[in-house]
CSV table of C-alpha atoms and ligand atoms in Angstrom, one decimal:
chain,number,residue,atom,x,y,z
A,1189,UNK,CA,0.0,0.0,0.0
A,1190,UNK,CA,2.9,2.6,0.7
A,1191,UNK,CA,4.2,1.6,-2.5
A,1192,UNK,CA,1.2,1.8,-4.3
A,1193,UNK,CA,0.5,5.4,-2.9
A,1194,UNK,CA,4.5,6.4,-3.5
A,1195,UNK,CA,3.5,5.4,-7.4
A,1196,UNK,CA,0.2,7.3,-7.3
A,1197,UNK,CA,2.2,10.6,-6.0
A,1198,UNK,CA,4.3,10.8,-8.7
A,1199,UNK,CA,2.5,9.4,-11.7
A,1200,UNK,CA,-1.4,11.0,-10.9
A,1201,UNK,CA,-2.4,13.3,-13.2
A,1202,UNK,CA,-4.8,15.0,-10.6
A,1203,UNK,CA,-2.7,17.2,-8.3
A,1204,UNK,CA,-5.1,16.9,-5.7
A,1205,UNK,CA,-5.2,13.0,-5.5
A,1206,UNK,CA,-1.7,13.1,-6.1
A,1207,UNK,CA,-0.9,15.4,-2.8
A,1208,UNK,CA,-3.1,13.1,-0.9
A,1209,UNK,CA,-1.3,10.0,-2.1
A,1210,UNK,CA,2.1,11.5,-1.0
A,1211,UNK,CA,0.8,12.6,2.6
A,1212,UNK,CA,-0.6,8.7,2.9
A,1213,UNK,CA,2.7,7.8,2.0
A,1214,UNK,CA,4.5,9.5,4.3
A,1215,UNK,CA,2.3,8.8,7.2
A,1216,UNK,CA,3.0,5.3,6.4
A,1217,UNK,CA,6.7,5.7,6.1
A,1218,UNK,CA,8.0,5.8,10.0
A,1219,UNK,CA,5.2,2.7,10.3
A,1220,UNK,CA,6.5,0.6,7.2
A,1221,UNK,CA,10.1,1.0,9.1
A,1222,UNK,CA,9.4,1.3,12.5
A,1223,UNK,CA,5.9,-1.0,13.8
A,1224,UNK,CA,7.1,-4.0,10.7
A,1225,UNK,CA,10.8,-4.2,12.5
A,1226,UNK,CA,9.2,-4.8,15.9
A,1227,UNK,CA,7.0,-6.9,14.6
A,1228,UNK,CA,9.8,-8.7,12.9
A,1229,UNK,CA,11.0,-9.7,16.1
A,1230,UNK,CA,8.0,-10.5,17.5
A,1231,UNK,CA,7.6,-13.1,15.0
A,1232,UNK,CA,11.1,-14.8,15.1
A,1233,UNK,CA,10.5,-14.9,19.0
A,1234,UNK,CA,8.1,-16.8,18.2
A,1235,UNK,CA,10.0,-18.8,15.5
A,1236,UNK,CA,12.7,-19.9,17.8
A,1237,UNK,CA,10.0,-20.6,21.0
A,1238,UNK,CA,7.4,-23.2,18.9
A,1239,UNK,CA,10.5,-25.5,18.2
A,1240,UNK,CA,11.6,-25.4,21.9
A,1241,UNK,CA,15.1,-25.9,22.7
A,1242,UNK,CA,15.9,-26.8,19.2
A,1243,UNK,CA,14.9,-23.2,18.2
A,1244,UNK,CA,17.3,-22.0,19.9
A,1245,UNK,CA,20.1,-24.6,18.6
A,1246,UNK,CA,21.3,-23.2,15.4
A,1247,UNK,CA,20.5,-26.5,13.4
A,1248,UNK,CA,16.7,-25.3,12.9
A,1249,UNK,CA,17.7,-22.2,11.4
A,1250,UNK,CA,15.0,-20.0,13.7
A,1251,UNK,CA,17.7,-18.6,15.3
A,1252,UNK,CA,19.3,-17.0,12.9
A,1253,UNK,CA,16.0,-15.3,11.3
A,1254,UNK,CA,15.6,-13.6,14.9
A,1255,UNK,CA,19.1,-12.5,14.5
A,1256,UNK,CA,18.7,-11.6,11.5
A,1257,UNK,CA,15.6,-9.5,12.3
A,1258,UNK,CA,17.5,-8.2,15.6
A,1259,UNK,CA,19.1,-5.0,13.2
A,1260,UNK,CA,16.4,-3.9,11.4
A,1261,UNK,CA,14.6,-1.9,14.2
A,1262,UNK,CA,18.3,-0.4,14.6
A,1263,UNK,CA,19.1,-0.4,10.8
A,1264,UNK,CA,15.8,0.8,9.8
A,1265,UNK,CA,16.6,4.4,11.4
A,1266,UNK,CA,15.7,3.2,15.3
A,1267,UNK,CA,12.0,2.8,16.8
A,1268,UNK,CA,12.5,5.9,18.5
A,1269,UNK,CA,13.3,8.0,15.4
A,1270,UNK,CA,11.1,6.6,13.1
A,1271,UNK,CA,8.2,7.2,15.9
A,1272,UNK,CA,9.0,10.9,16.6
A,1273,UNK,CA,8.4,11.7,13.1
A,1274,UNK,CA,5.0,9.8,13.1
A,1275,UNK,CA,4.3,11.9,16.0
A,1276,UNK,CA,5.7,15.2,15.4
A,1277,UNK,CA,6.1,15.9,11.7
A,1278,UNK,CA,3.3,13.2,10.1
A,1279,UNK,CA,0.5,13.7,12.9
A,1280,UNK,CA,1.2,17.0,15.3
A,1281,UNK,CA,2.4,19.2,12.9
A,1282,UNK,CA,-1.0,19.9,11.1
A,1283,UNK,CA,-2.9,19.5,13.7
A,1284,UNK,CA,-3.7,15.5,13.2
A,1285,UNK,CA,-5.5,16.5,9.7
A,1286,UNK,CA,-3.7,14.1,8.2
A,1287,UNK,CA,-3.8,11.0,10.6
A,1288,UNK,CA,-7.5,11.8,10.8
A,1289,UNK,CA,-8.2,11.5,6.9
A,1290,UNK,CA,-6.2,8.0,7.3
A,1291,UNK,CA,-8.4,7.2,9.9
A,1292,UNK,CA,-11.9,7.8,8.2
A,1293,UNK,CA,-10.4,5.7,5.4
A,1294,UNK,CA,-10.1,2.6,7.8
A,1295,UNK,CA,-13.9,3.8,9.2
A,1296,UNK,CA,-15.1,3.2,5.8
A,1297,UNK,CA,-14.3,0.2,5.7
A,1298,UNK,CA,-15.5,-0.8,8.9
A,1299,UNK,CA,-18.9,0.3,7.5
A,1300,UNK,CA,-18.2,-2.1,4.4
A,1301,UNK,CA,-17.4,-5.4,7.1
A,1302,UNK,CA,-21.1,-4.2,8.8
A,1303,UNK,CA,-22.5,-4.8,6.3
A,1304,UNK,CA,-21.6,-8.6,6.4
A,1305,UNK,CA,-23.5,-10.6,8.9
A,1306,UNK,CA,-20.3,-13.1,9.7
A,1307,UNK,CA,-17.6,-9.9,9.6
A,1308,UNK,CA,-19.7,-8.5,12.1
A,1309,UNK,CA,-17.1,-9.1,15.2
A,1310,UNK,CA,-14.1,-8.5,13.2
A,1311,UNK,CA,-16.0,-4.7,12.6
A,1312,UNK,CA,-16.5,-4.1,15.5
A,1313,UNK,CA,-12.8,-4.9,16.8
A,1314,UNK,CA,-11.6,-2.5,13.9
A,1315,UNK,CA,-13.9,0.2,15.1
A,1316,UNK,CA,-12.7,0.3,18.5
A,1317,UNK,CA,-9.3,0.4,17.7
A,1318,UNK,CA,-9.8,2.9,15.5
A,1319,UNK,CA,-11.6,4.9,18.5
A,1320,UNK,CA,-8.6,3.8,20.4
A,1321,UNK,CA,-6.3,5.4,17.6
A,1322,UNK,CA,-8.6,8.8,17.0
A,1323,UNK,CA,-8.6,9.1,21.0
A,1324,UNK,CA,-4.8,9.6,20.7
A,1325,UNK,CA,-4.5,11.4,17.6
A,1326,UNK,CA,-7.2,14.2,19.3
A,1327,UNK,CA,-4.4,14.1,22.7
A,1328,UNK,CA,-1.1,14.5,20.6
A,1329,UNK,CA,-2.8,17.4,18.5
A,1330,UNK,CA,-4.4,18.8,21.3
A,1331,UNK,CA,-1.5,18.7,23.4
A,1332,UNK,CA,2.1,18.9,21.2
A,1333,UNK,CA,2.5,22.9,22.1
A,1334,UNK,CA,1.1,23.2,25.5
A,1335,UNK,CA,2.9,19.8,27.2
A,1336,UNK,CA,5.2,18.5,24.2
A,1337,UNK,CA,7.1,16.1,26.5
A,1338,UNK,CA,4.1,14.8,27.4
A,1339,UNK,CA,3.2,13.6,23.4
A,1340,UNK,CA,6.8,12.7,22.8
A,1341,UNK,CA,7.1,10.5,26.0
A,1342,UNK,CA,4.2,8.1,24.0
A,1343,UNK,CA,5.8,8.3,20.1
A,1344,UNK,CA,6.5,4.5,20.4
A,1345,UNK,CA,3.5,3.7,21.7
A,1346,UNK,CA,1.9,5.5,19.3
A,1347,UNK,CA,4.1,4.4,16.6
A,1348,UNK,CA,2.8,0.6,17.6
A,1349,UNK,CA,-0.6,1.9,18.1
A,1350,UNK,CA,-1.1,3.5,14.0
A,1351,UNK,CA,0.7,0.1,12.9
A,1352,UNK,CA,-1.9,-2.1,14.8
A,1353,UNK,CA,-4.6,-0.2,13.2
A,1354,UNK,CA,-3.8,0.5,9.6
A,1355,UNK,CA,-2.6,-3.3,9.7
A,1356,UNK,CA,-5.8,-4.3,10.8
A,1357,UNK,CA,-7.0,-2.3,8.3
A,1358,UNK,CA,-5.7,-4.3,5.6
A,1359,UNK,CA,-7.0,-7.5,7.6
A,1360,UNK,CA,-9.7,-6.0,7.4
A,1361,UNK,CA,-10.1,-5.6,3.5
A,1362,UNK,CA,-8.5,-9.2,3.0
A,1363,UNK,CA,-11.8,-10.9,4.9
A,1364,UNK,CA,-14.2,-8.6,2.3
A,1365,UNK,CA,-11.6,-10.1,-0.7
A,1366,UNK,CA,-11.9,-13.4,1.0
A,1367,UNK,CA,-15.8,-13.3,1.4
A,1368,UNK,CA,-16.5,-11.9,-2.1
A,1369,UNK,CA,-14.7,-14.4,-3.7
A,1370,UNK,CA,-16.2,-17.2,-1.8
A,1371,UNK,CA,-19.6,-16.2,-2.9
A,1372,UNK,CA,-19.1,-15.9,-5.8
A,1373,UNK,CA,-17.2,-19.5,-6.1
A,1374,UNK,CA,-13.9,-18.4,-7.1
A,1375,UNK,CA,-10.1,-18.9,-5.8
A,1376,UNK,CA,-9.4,-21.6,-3.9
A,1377,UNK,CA,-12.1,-21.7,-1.1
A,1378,UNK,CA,-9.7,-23.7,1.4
A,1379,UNK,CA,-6.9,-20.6,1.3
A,1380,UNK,CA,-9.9,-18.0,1.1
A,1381,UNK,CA,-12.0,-19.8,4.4
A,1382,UNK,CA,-8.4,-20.3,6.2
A,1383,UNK,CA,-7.7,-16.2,5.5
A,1384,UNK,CA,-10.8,-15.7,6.9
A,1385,UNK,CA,-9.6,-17.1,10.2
A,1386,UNK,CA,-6.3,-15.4,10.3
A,1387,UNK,CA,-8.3,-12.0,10.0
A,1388,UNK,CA,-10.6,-13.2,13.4
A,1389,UNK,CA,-7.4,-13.8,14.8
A,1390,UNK,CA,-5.8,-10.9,14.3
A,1391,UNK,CA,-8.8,-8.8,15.7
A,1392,UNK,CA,-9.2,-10.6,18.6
A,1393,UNK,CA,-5.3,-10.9,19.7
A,1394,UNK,CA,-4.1,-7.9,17.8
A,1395,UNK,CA,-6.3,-5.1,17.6
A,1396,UNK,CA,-7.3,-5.5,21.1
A,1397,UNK,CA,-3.8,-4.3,21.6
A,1398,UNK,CA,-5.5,-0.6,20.1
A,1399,UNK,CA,-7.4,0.7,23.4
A,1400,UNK,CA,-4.2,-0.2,26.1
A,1401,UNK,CA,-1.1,1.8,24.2
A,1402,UNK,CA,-3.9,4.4,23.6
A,1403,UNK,CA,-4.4,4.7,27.0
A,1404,UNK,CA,-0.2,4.8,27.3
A,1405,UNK,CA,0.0,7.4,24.5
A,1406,UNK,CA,-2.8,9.7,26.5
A,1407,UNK,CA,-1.7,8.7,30.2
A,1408,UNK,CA,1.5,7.2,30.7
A,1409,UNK,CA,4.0,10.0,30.3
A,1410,UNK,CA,4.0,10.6,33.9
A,1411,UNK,CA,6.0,7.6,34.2
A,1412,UNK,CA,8.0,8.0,31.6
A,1413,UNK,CA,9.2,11.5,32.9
A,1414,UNK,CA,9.2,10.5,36.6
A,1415,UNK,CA,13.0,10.1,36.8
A,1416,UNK,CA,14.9,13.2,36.9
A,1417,UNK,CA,17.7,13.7,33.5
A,1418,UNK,CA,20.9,13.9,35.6
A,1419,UNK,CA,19.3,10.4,37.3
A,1420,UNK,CA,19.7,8.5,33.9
B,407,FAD,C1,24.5,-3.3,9.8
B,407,FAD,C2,24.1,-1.8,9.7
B,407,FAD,C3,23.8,-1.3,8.4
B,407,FAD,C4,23.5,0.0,8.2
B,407,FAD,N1,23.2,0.4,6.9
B,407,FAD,C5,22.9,1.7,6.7
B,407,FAD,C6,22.6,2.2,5.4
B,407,FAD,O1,22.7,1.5,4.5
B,407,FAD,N2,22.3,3.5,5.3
B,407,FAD,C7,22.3,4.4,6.4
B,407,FAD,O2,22.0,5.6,6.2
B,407,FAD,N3,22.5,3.9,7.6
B,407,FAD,C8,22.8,2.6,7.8
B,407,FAD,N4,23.1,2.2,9.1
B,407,FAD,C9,23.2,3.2,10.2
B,407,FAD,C10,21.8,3.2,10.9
B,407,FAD,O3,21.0,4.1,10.1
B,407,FAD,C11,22.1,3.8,12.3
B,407,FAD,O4,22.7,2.7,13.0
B,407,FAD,C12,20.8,4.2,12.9
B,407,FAD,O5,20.4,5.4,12.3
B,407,FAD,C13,21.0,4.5,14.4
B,407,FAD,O6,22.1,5.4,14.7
B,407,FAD,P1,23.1,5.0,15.8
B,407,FAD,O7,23.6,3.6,15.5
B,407,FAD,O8,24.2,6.1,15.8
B,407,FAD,O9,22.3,5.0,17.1
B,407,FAD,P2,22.0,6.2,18.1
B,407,FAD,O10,21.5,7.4,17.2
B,407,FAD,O11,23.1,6.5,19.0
B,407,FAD,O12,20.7,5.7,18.8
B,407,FAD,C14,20.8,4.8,20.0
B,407,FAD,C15,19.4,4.7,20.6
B,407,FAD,O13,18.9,5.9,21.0
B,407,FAD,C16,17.7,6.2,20.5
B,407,FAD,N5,17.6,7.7,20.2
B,407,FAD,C17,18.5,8.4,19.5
B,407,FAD,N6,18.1,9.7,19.4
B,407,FAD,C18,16.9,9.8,20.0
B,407,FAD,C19,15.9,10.8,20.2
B,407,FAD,N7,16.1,12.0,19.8
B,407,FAD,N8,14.7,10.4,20.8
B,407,FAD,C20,14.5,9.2,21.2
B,407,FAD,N9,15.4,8.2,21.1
B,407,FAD,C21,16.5,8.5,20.5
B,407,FAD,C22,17.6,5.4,19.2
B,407,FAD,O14,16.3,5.1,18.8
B,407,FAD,C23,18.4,4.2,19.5
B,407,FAD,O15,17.5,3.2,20.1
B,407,FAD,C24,23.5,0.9,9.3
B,407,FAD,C25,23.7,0.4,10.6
B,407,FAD,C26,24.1,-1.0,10.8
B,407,FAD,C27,24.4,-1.4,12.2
């Protein structure tokens, strides 16, 4: 999708839709490199931990993918970086205009799952995480002059937060692909019913992540700032 909106920037005739491409794009820049590293590790963690002890032998090869995936969070620009700019320059800095036009994107398509009697639950997981996600947009642009430490002490959470979201988002349209298709007897319906089931999973162990780093993004820079500089 980044790519697709990268292409659509420079190659749409309309300057309109092509200014809107790039500003997609470049929300989903810090994301792509930031929220997909962590989640890189994540994943080989789990790699190495369902083959046990032999995991972490190098034999299986598991190992060496979580490894592998250990730089790219560094590599990648750092977590850190990549989620101050999501924060500050891609949501903040106008005001959360832009992260809120995402957002009414991934609404619209939680109108589109309603609309289907078994993507009911998975709708309604999207649309709280998106409530989740608009709560925190409405703190960091509410609150990046007047308390700024207090919106950059939750960049990473936030960072995780938008990647939780838009990738449910994509879930999200994957189940209507999947569902269409089955109706109408095409693909392969074993693949199609078994994408189905990722997409429940992923809204029901995922994007339930949404409401608690929202609630870190909006609350939890007391803690963060509790320990004096000259302590560290
Ligand atoms: C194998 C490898 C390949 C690389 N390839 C390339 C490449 O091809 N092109 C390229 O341009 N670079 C490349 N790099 C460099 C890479 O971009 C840097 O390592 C990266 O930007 C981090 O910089 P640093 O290592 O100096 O860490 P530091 O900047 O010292 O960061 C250390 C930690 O502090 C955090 N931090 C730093 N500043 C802040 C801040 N203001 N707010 C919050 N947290 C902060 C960081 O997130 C990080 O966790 C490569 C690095 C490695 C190890």
């Amino acid at each position: 999708m980044a790519a697709a909106a990268f292409d659509q920037a420079h190659a749409d005739p309309d300057p309109v839709a092509a200014a809107e491409a790039r500003t997609f794009y470049e929300f989903l820049v810090p994301i792509v490199k930031g929220f997909s590293t962590e989640m890189s590790l994540e994943v080989t963690s789990l790699g190495v931990q369902v083959h046990g002890g032999m995991g972490f032998i190098e034999e299986t090869g598991a190992a060496q993918y979580y490894r592998d995936a250990r730089i790219l969070t560094i590599y990648e620009g750092t977590t850190a970086i990549q989620a101050n700019d999501l924060i500050g320059r891609k949501t903040a800095r106008d005001g959360g205009r832009s992260a809120l036009a995402i957002l009414a994107r991934v609404r619209a398509t939680v109108t589109e799952l309603k609309q289907s009697e078994t993507l009911a639950a998975i709708a309604t997981r999207l649309e709280q995480a998106c409530d989740a996600l608009e709560h925190a947009i409405v703190f960091i642009a509410g609150a990046a002059k007047s308390d700024p430490r207090a919106v950059y002490a939750g960049s990473v959470p936030y960072l995780m937060l938008s990647g939780v979201v838009l990738s449910g988002w994509q879930m999200g349209r994957a189940a209507l692909a999947a569902t269409h298709q089955l109706a109408a007897g095409e693909g392969d319906a074993t693949f199609l019913r078994t994408k189905l089931g990722t997409v429940r999973f992923f809204a029901d162990h995922i994007l339930t992540r949404a409401s608690g780093l929202a609630e870190t993004v909006v609350e939890g820079s007391a803690g963060t700032l509790a320990i004096e500089e000259a302590n560290f």
